[in-house]
Short mmCIF file of C-alpha atoms in Angstrom, two decimals:
data_model
loop_
_atom_site.label_atom_id
_atom_site.label_comp_id
_atom_site.label_asym_id
_atom_site.label_seq_id
_atom_site.Cartn_x
_atom_site.Cartn_y
_atom_site.Cartn_z
CA MET A 1 94.33 125.82 72.58
CA ASP A 2 96.82 126.07 75.33
CA LYS A 3 96.70 123.71 78.59
CA ARG A 4 95.20 124.37 81.59
CA ALA A 5 94.34 122.66 84.49
CA LEU A 6 90.98 122.98 87.25
CA LEU A 7 91.41 122.94 90.70
CA LEU A 8 88.60 121.78 93.01
CA THR A 9 88.70 122.33 96.44
CA ARG A 10 85.60 121.83 97.81
CA PRO A 11 84.95 118.32 99.85
CA ASP A 12 84.44 115.32 97.38
CA ASP A 13 80.97 114.91 96.78
CA SER A 14 80.22 119.13 96.19
CA ALA A 15 83.41 119.15 93.72
CA ALA A 16 82.54 115.96 92.43
CA ARG A 17 78.69 117.41 91.09
CA PHE A 18 80.30 121.14 90.14
CA VAL A 19 82.44 119.17 87.68
CA ALA A 20 79.09 117.22 86.48
CA ARG A 21 77.60 120.61 85.61
CA LEU A 22 80.48 121.31 82.79
CA SER A 23 80.12 120.68 79.58
CA ASP A 24 82.17 118.24 77.83
CA CYS A 25 83.80 120.66 75.59
CA ALA A 26 84.64 122.78 78.51
CA MET A 27 86.86 119.59 79.91
CA GLN A 28 88.68 118.49 77.08
CA SER A 29 92.18 118.29 77.53
CA VAL A 30 92.03 119.97 80.92
CA THR A 31 93.74 118.35 83.95
CA THR A 32 91.67 117.85 86.61
CA CYS A 33 92.83 117.82 90.39
CA PHE A 34 90.56 117.17 93.59
CA SER A 35 92.23 118.81 96.79
CA PRO A 36 89.43 119.52 99.75
CA LEU A 37 90.18 122.56 101.98
CA LEU A 38 87.56 121.60 104.55
CA GLU A 39 85.90 118.78 105.76
CA ILE A 40 82.47 118.53 106.78
CA VAL A 41 82.04 117.14 110.15
CA SER A 42 78.26 116.54 112.20
CA THR A 43 78.21 118.80 114.95
CA GLY A 44 75.75 116.01 117.07
CA LYS A 45 73.15 118.49 117.63
CA THR A 46 69.34 117.68 117.58
CA VAL A 47 66.63 119.64 115.74
CA ASP A 48 63.57 120.75 118.00
CA LEU A 49 60.84 122.01 115.68
CA THR A 50 58.31 121.49 118.74
CA GLN A 51 58.37 125.42 119.74
CA VAL A 52 59.14 127.20 116.11
CA ASP A 53 57.13 128.81 113.72
CA ALA A 54 60.16 127.91 110.55
CA VAL A 55 63.78 127.09 110.05
CA ILE A 56 66.06 129.19 107.53
CA PHE A 57 68.72 127.13 105.65
CA THR A 58 71.31 129.11 104.32
CA SER A 59 73.25 126.10 102.62
CA ALA A 60 72.11 123.07 101.16
CA ARG A 61 74.54 120.95 103.55
CA ALA A 62 72.10 121.67 106.27
CA VAL A 63 69.49 120.36 104.83
CA GLU A 64 71.29 116.99 105.28
CA PHE A 65 71.96 117.07 108.92
CA VAL A 66 68.22 117.29 109.73
CA PRO A 67 65.83 114.85 109.24
CA ALA A 68 63.35 115.30 106.26
CA ALA A 69 60.01 117.65 107.38
CA SER A 70 56.49 117.27 106.10
CA GLN A 71 55.44 120.95 104.66
CA PHE A 72 57.24 122.89 107.61
CA ALA A 73 57.73 125.97 107.03
CA ALA A 74 61.86 127.17 105.72
CA PHE A 75 63.23 130.33 104.18
CA CYS A 76 66.53 129.54 102.13
CA VAL A 77 69.28 131.47 100.47
CA GLY A 78 70.33 129.91 97.61
CA VAL A 79 68.59 127.96 94.86
CA GLN A 80 70.51 124.79 95.58
CA THR A 81 69.64 125.12 99.43
CA ALA A 82 66.01 125.78 98.52
CA GLU A 83 65.82 122.53 95.91
CA ALA A 84 67.60 120.39 98.69
CA ALA A 85 64.91 121.36 101.33
CA ARG A 86 61.35 121.07 98.82
CA SER A 87 62.93 117.59 97.60
CA ASN A 88 63.34 116.74 101.80
CA GLY A 89 59.55 117.68 102.12
CA TRP A 90 60.12 121.44 103.02
CA ASP A 91 57.22 124.30 102.56
CA VAL A 92 60.26 126.98 101.36
CA LYS A 93 58.46 130.01 101.54
CA LEU A 94 61.43 132.27 100.51
CA VAL A 95 64.28 132.24 98.44
CA ALA A 96 66.97 134.92 98.19
CA GLN A 97 70.56 134.82 96.80
CA THR A 98 72.55 136.21 99.54
CA ALA A 99 72.29 136.14 103.30
CA ASP A 100 71.48 140.19 102.87
CA ALA A 101 68.87 140.10 100.26
CA LEU A 102 66.84 137.20 102.53
CA VAL A 103 67.01 139.96 105.62
CA ALA A 104 65.47 142.38 103.49
CA SER A 105 62.99 140.09 102.10
CA MET A 106 62.10 138.45 105.84
CA ARG A 107 61.66 142.27 106.90
CA ALA A 108 59.51 143.48 104.18
CA ALA A 109 57.38 140.34 104.59
CA LYS A 110 57.24 141.35 108.49
CA VAL A 111 58.07 137.68 109.12
CA LYS A 112 57.98 136.78 112.68
CA GLY A 113 58.31 134.16 115.30
CA ARG A 114 60.37 131.68 116.56
CA LEU A 115 63.00 130.71 113.68
CA LEU A 116 65.98 128.39 113.98
CA HIS A 117 68.84 129.51 111.71
CA LEU A 118 70.42 125.97 110.84
CA ALA A 119 73.82 126.52 109.51
CA GLY A 120 77.35 125.20 109.76
CA VAL A 121 79.47 126.81 112.33
CA HIS A 122 81.29 128.85 110.29
CA ARG A 123 78.67 131.44 108.72
CA ARG A 124 78.56 134.87 107.61
CA GLY A 125 75.87 137.74 107.39
CA GLN A 126 74.31 137.54 110.63
CA ILE A 127 71.39 137.17 110.31
CA ALA A 128 69.90 135.86 113.53
CA ALA A 129 71.51 139.33 114.83
CA ARG A 130 69.40 141.26 112.05
CA LEU A 131 66.01 139.85 112.45
CA GLY A 132 66.57 139.88 115.91
CA GLU A 133 66.41 143.68 115.55
CA THR A 134 62.91 143.31 114.00
CA GLY A 135 61.06 141.42 116.67
CA SER A 136 61.85 137.78 115.60
CA LEU A 137 63.55 135.33 118.18
CA VAL A 138 65.86 133.47 115.90
CA GLU A 139 67.82 130.70 117.44
CA VAL A 140 71.35 129.28 115.29
CA VAL A 141 72.06 125.50 115.70
CA PRO A 142 75.06 125.25 114.65
CA LEU A 143 74.62 121.45 112.84
CA TYR A 144 78.07 120.89 110.97
CA GLU A 145 81.80 122.22 111.55
CA GLN A 146 83.66 122.59 108.31
CA ARG A 147 87.18 121.76 109.47
CA LEU A 148 90.15 123.14 107.37
CA LEU A 149 92.36 121.08 105.40
CA PRO A 150 95.83 121.48 103.61
CA LEU A 151 96.36 120.92 99.65
CA SER A 152 97.41 117.90 98.92
CA ASP A 153 100.97 117.55 97.23
CA ALA A 154 98.90 117.03 94.18
CA ALA A 155 97.55 120.19 94.10
CA LYS A 156 100.99 121.65 95.38
CA ASP A 157 102.54 120.34 92.22
CA LEU A 158 100.38 121.32 90.06
CA LEU A 159 99.92 125.02 91.37
CA SER A 160 104.56 125.19 91.11
CA GLY A 161 103.97 124.11 87.37
CA GLU A 162 103.58 125.41 84.26
CA ILE A 163 100.01 125.45 83.10
CA PRO A 164 97.59 127.82 84.12
CA VAL A 165 95.19 126.60 87.29
CA VAL A 166 91.83 127.60 87.08
CA VAL A 167 90.36 127.32 90.79
CA PRO A 168 86.90 128.08 92.04
CA LEU A 169 86.26 128.98 94.95
CA PHE A 170 83.12 129.33 97.10
CA SER A 171 83.65 131.33 100.50
CA PRO A 172 86.25 133.84 101.92
CA ARG A 173 87.46 131.28 104.49
CA THR A 174 88.31 128.57 101.61
CA ALA A 175 90.18 130.99 99.95
CA ALA A 176 91.94 132.23 102.53
CA GLN A 177 92.92 128.40 103.40
CA PHE A 178 93.99 128.59 99.76
CA VAL A 179 96.18 131.53 99.95
CA ASP A 180 97.71 130.14 103.15
CA GLN A 181 98.47 126.44 101.59
CA ALA A 182 99.38 127.59 98.05
CA PRO A 183 103.06 127.83 97.61
CA GLU A 184 102.69 129.86 94.05
CA LEU A 185 100.02 131.98 92.90
CA GLY A 186 101.49 133.63 89.89
CA ARG A 187 99.79 130.95 87.57
CA VAL A 188 96.02 130.69 89.38
CA VAL A 189 93.07 131.95 87.42
CA VAL A 190 90.57 132.56 90.38
CA ALA A 191 86.76 131.96 89.63
CA ALA A 192 85.33 133.94 93.00
CA ILE A 193 81.29 133.32 93.49
CA SER A 194 81.64 136.59 95.89
CA PRO A 195 83.26 139.96 95.78
CA ALA A 196 84.09 138.98 99.53
CA VAL A 197 86.25 136.01 98.00
CA ALA A 198 88.05 138.33 95.37
CA GLN A 199 88.78 140.74 98.41
CA VAL A 200 91.07 137.65 100.07
CA PHE A 201 93.69 138.43 97.31
CA GLU A 202 96.28 141.15 97.46
CA SER A 203 96.07 143.44 94.07
CA GLY A 204 98.26 140.96 91.15
CA SER A 205 98.82 138.16 93.65
CA VAL A 206 97.50 135.58 90.80
CA LYS A 207 97.27 135.82 87.65
CA ALA A 208 93.20 136.76 86.95
CA MET A 209 90.76 137.12 89.19
CA HIS A 210 87.08 136.79 87.98
CA ILE A 211 83.74 137.08 90.14
CA ALA A 212 80.33 135.49 88.81
CA GLU A 213 77.94 137.46 87.80
CA ALA A 214 75.55 136.40 90.62
CA PRO A 215 76.52 133.97 93.85
CA THR A 216 75.09 130.91 92.62
CA GLY A 217 76.43 127.69 91.45
CA ASP A 218 75.12 127.99 87.62
CA ASP A 219 76.57 131.30 87.33
CA MET A 220 80.05 129.55 88.67
CA ALA A 221 79.44 127.02 86.35
CA ARG A 222 79.47 129.37 83.53
CA LEU A 223 82.36 131.60 84.41
CA VAL A 224 84.62 128.16 85.08
CA GLU A 225 83.57 126.77 81.40
CA MET A 226 84.15 130.67 80.01
CA LEU A 227 87.60 130.38 81.15
CA LEU A 228 88.62 126.80 80.66
CA CYS A 229 87.26 127.13 77.01
CA HIS A 230 89.15 130.42 75.85
CA ASP A 231 91.74 129.81 73.66
CA ARG A 232 94.22 131.64 75.85
CA LEU A 233 93.51 132.49 79.27
CA PRO A 234 93.77 135.52 80.62
#
């Protein structure tokens, strides 16, 4: 089996949880490098639920920045987000894989009322605006900032080396920062969580591009395992 490396660019806690999903077989003889490209920092915003009917979570990270709730209604994007919400006492009414799917499902269910979208400063999908078109009153509360970080020297050395490097990427913003920071892309094998992430890269700029079957942590883990376990990376 050819030598290969795995570069993790998520915040350290998220990256560690992702690596823990991968099998021992996949990680055998793999050089692993952690180089977060985002730093998660609280905005200091507080959440007032007294005049609200439900909340929207589009990331598990947002759940960490609000107190546990006792059976307060929540609509979630992503299974991990829903699991985090349930474990903190929220009554998860609906789970969708993407922001588009969440908006469509909430419209189909005729969800109305005053809603809070609890999210990061940087977010996609225009959920509040789109639900507002159907009569809901949606306020966005940015609970955390995702500050960009440079690639570490160790990561740059790895990318400038001779072996293929598998790089899982979970957002277009992180992907853009990676492209900006990477000294060399010719040996990079990207595992993209969505087509939007893949579109950040120019055609032919990386050794190979693969997109997860669905935008979930499980599908990303399966994709990365497949890439690491190949006898010869594409």
